[in-house]
Amino acid sequence: MDVASLYRNAPGGLPFSLEILPPNRGLGLNNIHDFFNNLHEWLPAFVSVTYHQAHKIDIIDDNGQMEQIWNRKKPGTLGVCAMLKFQYGLNVIPHVICGGFSKFESEDFLVDLDYLGLKHILALRGDPNKTETQFNPHPQGYAYANELVEQIVDMNAGKYVEDVKEARPTDFQIGVAGYPEVHAEAMNLHDDVTNLKRKITSGASFVITQMFFDNTCFFQFDKMCREMDIHVPLIPGIKVITSKRQLEVLPEIFGTKLPKKLVDDVMACETDEEVCQVGIAHAVNQTKELLEYGVVGVHFFTMNNSQVFNQVLQQFQE
Ligand code: FAD
């Protein structure tokens, strides 16, 4: 089923999907179980599960010497996907990244996803490693997400990295990332959308966008995409502001522009609870306007915070 149909068939009437993060290493799945047990009658069209690159960390070895090892803070994307699919019966979309992977390892991961019966994938490049200033691909991996899209399309045609006789084709539908406020490494919106178009031409059939807080950015992005002959669903990514600190962190990390009224309203709050209420109201208004505009659905970056997210959903019941 394509993603537009997933949204159309979403039980509960609201065409929404969710992004979930695997827990930090060692913390278990309680938080994710709580999240989905608290959703009650609301069911998302799909749940996407993030993938996190390994980073180099310092450890002291048995001889008291400093050693650097690769450590993944949030392992478990595959396990979370399997659990959500089989325990909760949800449509699940794993994020698959290029960072840290050779094309052979990407293929192994894709084989696992195929065997799990997952039909959709969000194909991403991944951010630069925390210890590096620019994205450095694995020597046998990919520098850009369009190359990963091409690999998945090849598998859909029964073409594996090494020639396999009578290979069974996979049947993945591929989503990619888009940036209404322009990706940090792109010169301008036109160049960024040109690169997005390459991913679509390679075989992607839907786009989930980076978060934004001013819908006019999305409308401009949508217009540019349509002018450049991109006609796949563009699914806006929505995040709820939950702390004053995010006013600094989001522009710093993601280059996000925050509307003055949102900033003023958040700054006027005295407690985190008040900040959440402002953030929820803003996200709800954004969502309503985007649905009126005609998007097929909205994707909420939940940060696994069911308390906040349930309040968002409640506003659509009223
Ligand atoms: P690309 O499409 O490869 O683009 C990267 C940059 O290169 C852009 O500036 C683009 O304009 C340019 N470009 C693209 N193709 C070419 C080309 N062929 N030649 C020259 N320039 C090119 N990161 C994670 O690590 N894990 C996640 O789970 C994750 N989930 C995400 C979910 C969403 C919805 C979004 C929007 C982002 C997510 N990210 C995640 C972050 C993402 O990996 C970063 O934003 C990353 O820097 C870019 O990824 P991309 O797939 O858009 O890369």
PDB file of N, CA and C in Angstrom, residues 19 177-182 208-215 217-218 235-241 246 249-251 253-258 286 290 299-303:
ATOM      1  N   GLU A  19       7.111   9.459  14.503  1.00  0.00           N
ATOM      2  CA  GLU A  19       8.507   9.017  14.557  1.00  0.00           C
ATOM      3  C   GLU A  19       8.835   8.629  15.993  1.00  0.00           C
ATOM      4  N   ALA A 177      14.169  12.120   2.713  1.00  0.00           N
ATOM      5  CA  ALA A 177      14.005  13.348   3.499  1.00  0.00           C
ATOM      6  C   ALA A 177      13.977  14.577   2.587  1.00  0.00           C
ATOM      7  N   GLY A 178      13.176  15.577   2.983  1.00  0.00           N
ATOM      8  CA  GLY A 178      13.149  16.871   2.291  1.00  0.00           C
ATOM      9  C   GLY A 178      13.265  17.997   3.314  1.00  0.00           C
ATOM     10  N   TYR A 179      13.665  19.163   2.844  1.00  0.00           N
ATOM     11  CA  TYR A 179      14.008  20.253   3.770  1.00  0.00           C
ATOM     12  C   TYR A 179      13.345  21.572   3.366  1.00  0.00           C
ATOM     13  N   PRO A 180      12.149  21.852   3.894  1.00  0.00           N
ATOM     14  CA  PRO A 180      11.480  23.114   3.551  1.00  0.00           C
ATOM     15  C   PRO A 180      12.339  24.339   3.865  1.00  0.00           C
ATOM     16  N   GLU A 181      13.209  24.241   4.879  1.00  0.00           N
ATOM     17  CA  GLU A 181      14.065  25.385   5.208  1.00  0.00           C
ATOM     18  C   GLU A 181      15.486  25.198   4.651  1.00  0.00           C
ATOM     19  N   VAL A 182      15.669  24.283   3.712  1.00  0.00           N
ATOM     20  CA  VAL A 182      16.931  24.024   3.012  1.00  0.00           C
ATOM     21  C   VAL A 182      17.928  23.280   3.918  1.00  0.00           C
ATOM     22  N   ILE A 208       9.393  12.720   3.521  1.00  0.00           N
ATOM     23  CA  ILE A 208       9.039  13.237   4.852  1.00  0.00           C
ATOM     24  C   ILE A 208       9.974  14.408   5.119  1.00  0.00           C
ATOM     25  N   THR A 209       9.394  15.522   5.557  1.00  0.00           N
ATOM     26  CA  THR A 209      10.250  16.714   5.684  1.00  0.00           C
ATOM     27  C   THR A 209      10.841  16.850   7.078  1.00  0.00           C
ATOM     28  N   GLN A 210      11.901  17.610   7.116  1.00  0.00           N
ATOM     29  CA  GLN A 210      12.465  18.067   8.386  1.00  0.00           C
ATOM     30  C   GLN A 210      11.422  18.949   9.071  1.00  0.00           C
ATOM     31  N   MET A 211      11.519  19.070  10.374  1.00  0.00           N
ATOM     32  CA  MET A 211      10.575  19.924  11.120  1.00  0.00           C
ATOM     33  C   MET A 211      10.677  21.368  10.648  1.00  0.00           C
ATOM     34  N   PHE A 212       9.564  22.065  10.763  1.00  0.00           N
ATOM     35  CA  PHE A 212       9.532  23.517  10.531  1.00  0.00           C
ATOM     36  C   PHE A 212       8.382  24.043  11.380  1.00  0.00           C
ATOM     37  N   PHE A 213       8.422  25.327  11.696  1.00  0.00           N
ATOM     38  CA  PHE A 213       7.412  25.869  12.596  1.00  0.00           C
ATOM     39  C   PHE A 213       6.597  26.975  11.933  1.00  0.00           C
ATOM     40  N   ASP A 214       6.990  27.304  10.709  1.00  0.00           N
ATOM     41  CA  ASP A 214       6.274  28.342   9.965  1.00  0.00           C
ATOM     42  C   ASP A 214       5.810  27.698   8.658  1.00  0.00           C
ATOM     43  N   ASN A 215       4.496  27.526   8.524  1.00  0.00           N
ATOM     44  CA  ASN A 215       3.986  26.786   7.366  1.00  0.00           C
ATOM     45  C   ASN A 215       4.322  27.440   6.031  1.00  0.00           C
ATOM     46  N   CYS A 217       7.093  28.276   4.974  1.00  0.00           N
ATOM     47  CA  CYS A 217       8.296  27.574   4.443  1.00  0.00           C
ATOM     48  C   CYS A 217       7.850  26.339   3.679  1.00  0.00           C
ATOM     49  N   PHE A 218       6.904  25.601   4.248  1.00  0.00           N
ATOM     50  CA  PHE A 218       6.445  24.377   3.581  1.00  0.00           C
ATOM     51  C   PHE A 218       5.737  24.711   2.278  1.00  0.00           C
ATOM     52  N   ILE A 235       5.269  14.935   2.929  1.00  0.00           N
ATOM     53  CA  ILE A 235       4.643  14.780   4.250  1.00  0.00           C
ATOM     54  C   ILE A 235       5.368  15.680   5.244  1.00  0.00           C
ATOM     55  N   PRO A 236       4.654  16.688   5.778  1.00  0.00           N
ATOM     56  CA  PRO A 236       5.332  17.619   6.683  1.00  0.00           C
ATOM     57  C   PRO A 236       5.686  16.975   8.024  1.00  0.00           C
ATOM     58  N   GLY A 237       6.878  17.264   8.513  1.00  0.00           N
ATOM     59  CA  GLY A 237       7.306  16.811   9.838  1.00  0.00           C
ATOM     60  C   GLY A 237       6.986  17.882  10.873  1.00  0.00           C
ATOM     61  N   ILE A 238       6.297  17.473  11.939  1.00  0.00           N
ATOM     62  CA  ILE A 238       5.853  18.440  12.963  1.00  0.00           C
ATOM     63  C   ILE A 238       6.431  18.056  14.318  1.00  0.00           C
ATOM     64  N   LYS A 239       6.977  19.075  14.980  1.00  0.00           N
ATOM     65  CA  LYS A 239       7.513  18.830  16.327  1.00  0.00           C
ATOM     66  C   LYS A 239       6.864  19.802  17.307  1.00  0.00           C
ATOM     67  N   VAL A 240       6.651  19.329  18.518  1.00  0.00           N
ATOM     68  CA  VAL A 240       6.075  20.200  19.562  1.00  0.00           C
ATOM     69  C   VAL A 240       7.228  20.758  20.396  1.00  0.00           C
ATOM     70  N   ILE A 241       7.245  22.075  20.537  1.00  0.00           N
ATOM     71  CA  ILE A 241       8.236  22.697  21.428  1.00  0.00           C
ATOM     72  C   ILE A 241       7.844  22.360  22.875  1.00  0.00           C
ATOM     73  N   GLN A 246      14.926  24.574  23.668  1.00  0.00           N
ATOM     74  CA  GLN A 246      14.791  24.216  22.241  1.00  0.00           C
ATOM     75  C   GLN A 246      14.823  25.462  21.345  1.00  0.00           C
ATOM     76  N   VAL A 249      18.477  25.513  20.751  1.00  0.00           N
ATOM     77  CA  VAL A 249      19.061  24.285  20.186  1.00  0.00           C
ATOM     78  C   VAL A 249      18.580  24.025  18.754  1.00  0.00           C
ATOM     79  N   LEU A 250      17.299  24.208  18.497  1.00  0.00           N
ATOM     80  CA  LEU A 250      16.762  23.849  17.168  1.00  0.00           C
ATOM     81  C   LEU A 250      17.360  24.711  16.055  1.00  0.00           C
ATOM     82  N   PRO A 251      17.434  26.055  16.226  1.00  0.00           N
ATOM     83  CA  PRO A 251      18.093  26.850  15.176  1.00  0.00           C
ATOM     84  C   PRO A 251      19.566  26.473  15.026  1.00  0.00           C
ATOM     85  N   ILE A 253      21.129  23.481  15.690  1.00  0.00           N
ATOM     86  CA  ILE A 253      21.376  22.158  15.096  1.00  0.00           C
ATOM     87  C   ILE A 253      20.742  22.023  13.712  1.00  0.00           C
ATOM     88  N   PHE A 254      19.506  22.490  13.586  1.00  0.00           N
ATOM     89  CA  PHE A 254      18.775  22.228  12.341  1.00  0.00           C
ATOM     90  C   PHE A 254      18.597  23.470  11.475  1.00  0.00           C
ATOM     91  N   GLY A 255      19.059  24.628  11.947  1.00  0.00           N
ATOM     92  CA  GLY A 255      18.859  25.865  11.186  1.00  0.00           C
ATOM     93  C   GLY A 255      17.389  26.272  11.131  1.00  0.00           C
ATOM     94  N   THR A 256      16.614  25.789  12.111  1.00  0.00           N
ATOM     95  CA  THR A 256      15.167  26.057  12.117  1.00  0.00           C
ATOM     96  C   THR A 256      14.877  27.519  12.437  1.00  0.00           C
ATOM     97  N   LYS A 257      13.946  28.102  11.654  1.00  0.00           N
ATOM     98  CA  LYS A 257      13.510  29.462  11.980  1.00  0.00           C
ATOM     99  C   LYS A 257      12.244  29.354  12.828  1.00  0.00           C
ATOM    100  N   LEU A 258      12.192  30.136  13.897  1.00  0.00           N
ATOM    101  CA  LEU A 258      11.025  30.063  14.781  1.00  0.00           C
ATOM    102  C   LEU A 258      10.240  31.364  14.666  1.00  0.00           C
ATOM    103  N   GLN A 286      -0.651  24.431  13.259  1.00  0.00           N
ATOM    104  CA  GLN A 286       0.142  24.117  12.049  1.00  0.00           C
ATOM    105  C   GLN A 286      -0.486  22.948  11.307  1.00  0.00           C
ATOM    106  N   LEU A 290      -2.087  22.753   7.556  1.00  0.00           N
ATOM    107  CA  LEU A 290      -1.455  21.904   6.530  1.00  0.00           C
ATOM    108  C   LEU A 290      -2.462  20.913   5.951  1.00  0.00           C
ATOM    109  N   HIS A 299       3.525  14.022   9.862  1.00  0.00           N
ATOM    110  CA  HIS A 299       4.399  13.091  10.588  1.00  0.00           C
ATOM    111  C   HIS A 299       4.883  13.809  11.843  1.00  0.00           C
ATOM    112  N   PHE A 300       4.551  13.266  13.024  1.00  0.00           N
ATOM    113  CA  PHE A 300       4.943  13.920  14.275  1.00  0.00           C
ATOM    114  C   PHE A 300       6.256  13.333  14.795  1.00  0.00           C
ATOM    115  N   PHE A 301       7.217  14.228  15.066  1.00  0.00           N
ATOM    116  CA  PHE A 301       8.454  13.807  15.730  1.00  0.00           C
ATOM    117  C   PHE A 301       8.139  13.794  17.229  1.00  0.00           C
ATOM    118  N   THR A 302       7.885  12.607  17.777  1.00  0.00           N
ATOM    119  CA  THR A 302       7.313  12.537  19.135  1.00  0.00           C
ATOM    120  C   THR A 302       8.360  12.570  20.238  1.00  0.00           C
ATOM    121  N   MET A 303       9.611  12.249  19.934  1.00  0.00           N
ATOM    122  CA  MET A 303      10.638  12.066  20.972  1.00  0.00           C
ATOM    123  C   MET A 303      10.156  11.081  22.048  1.00  0.00           C
TER     124      MET A 303
END
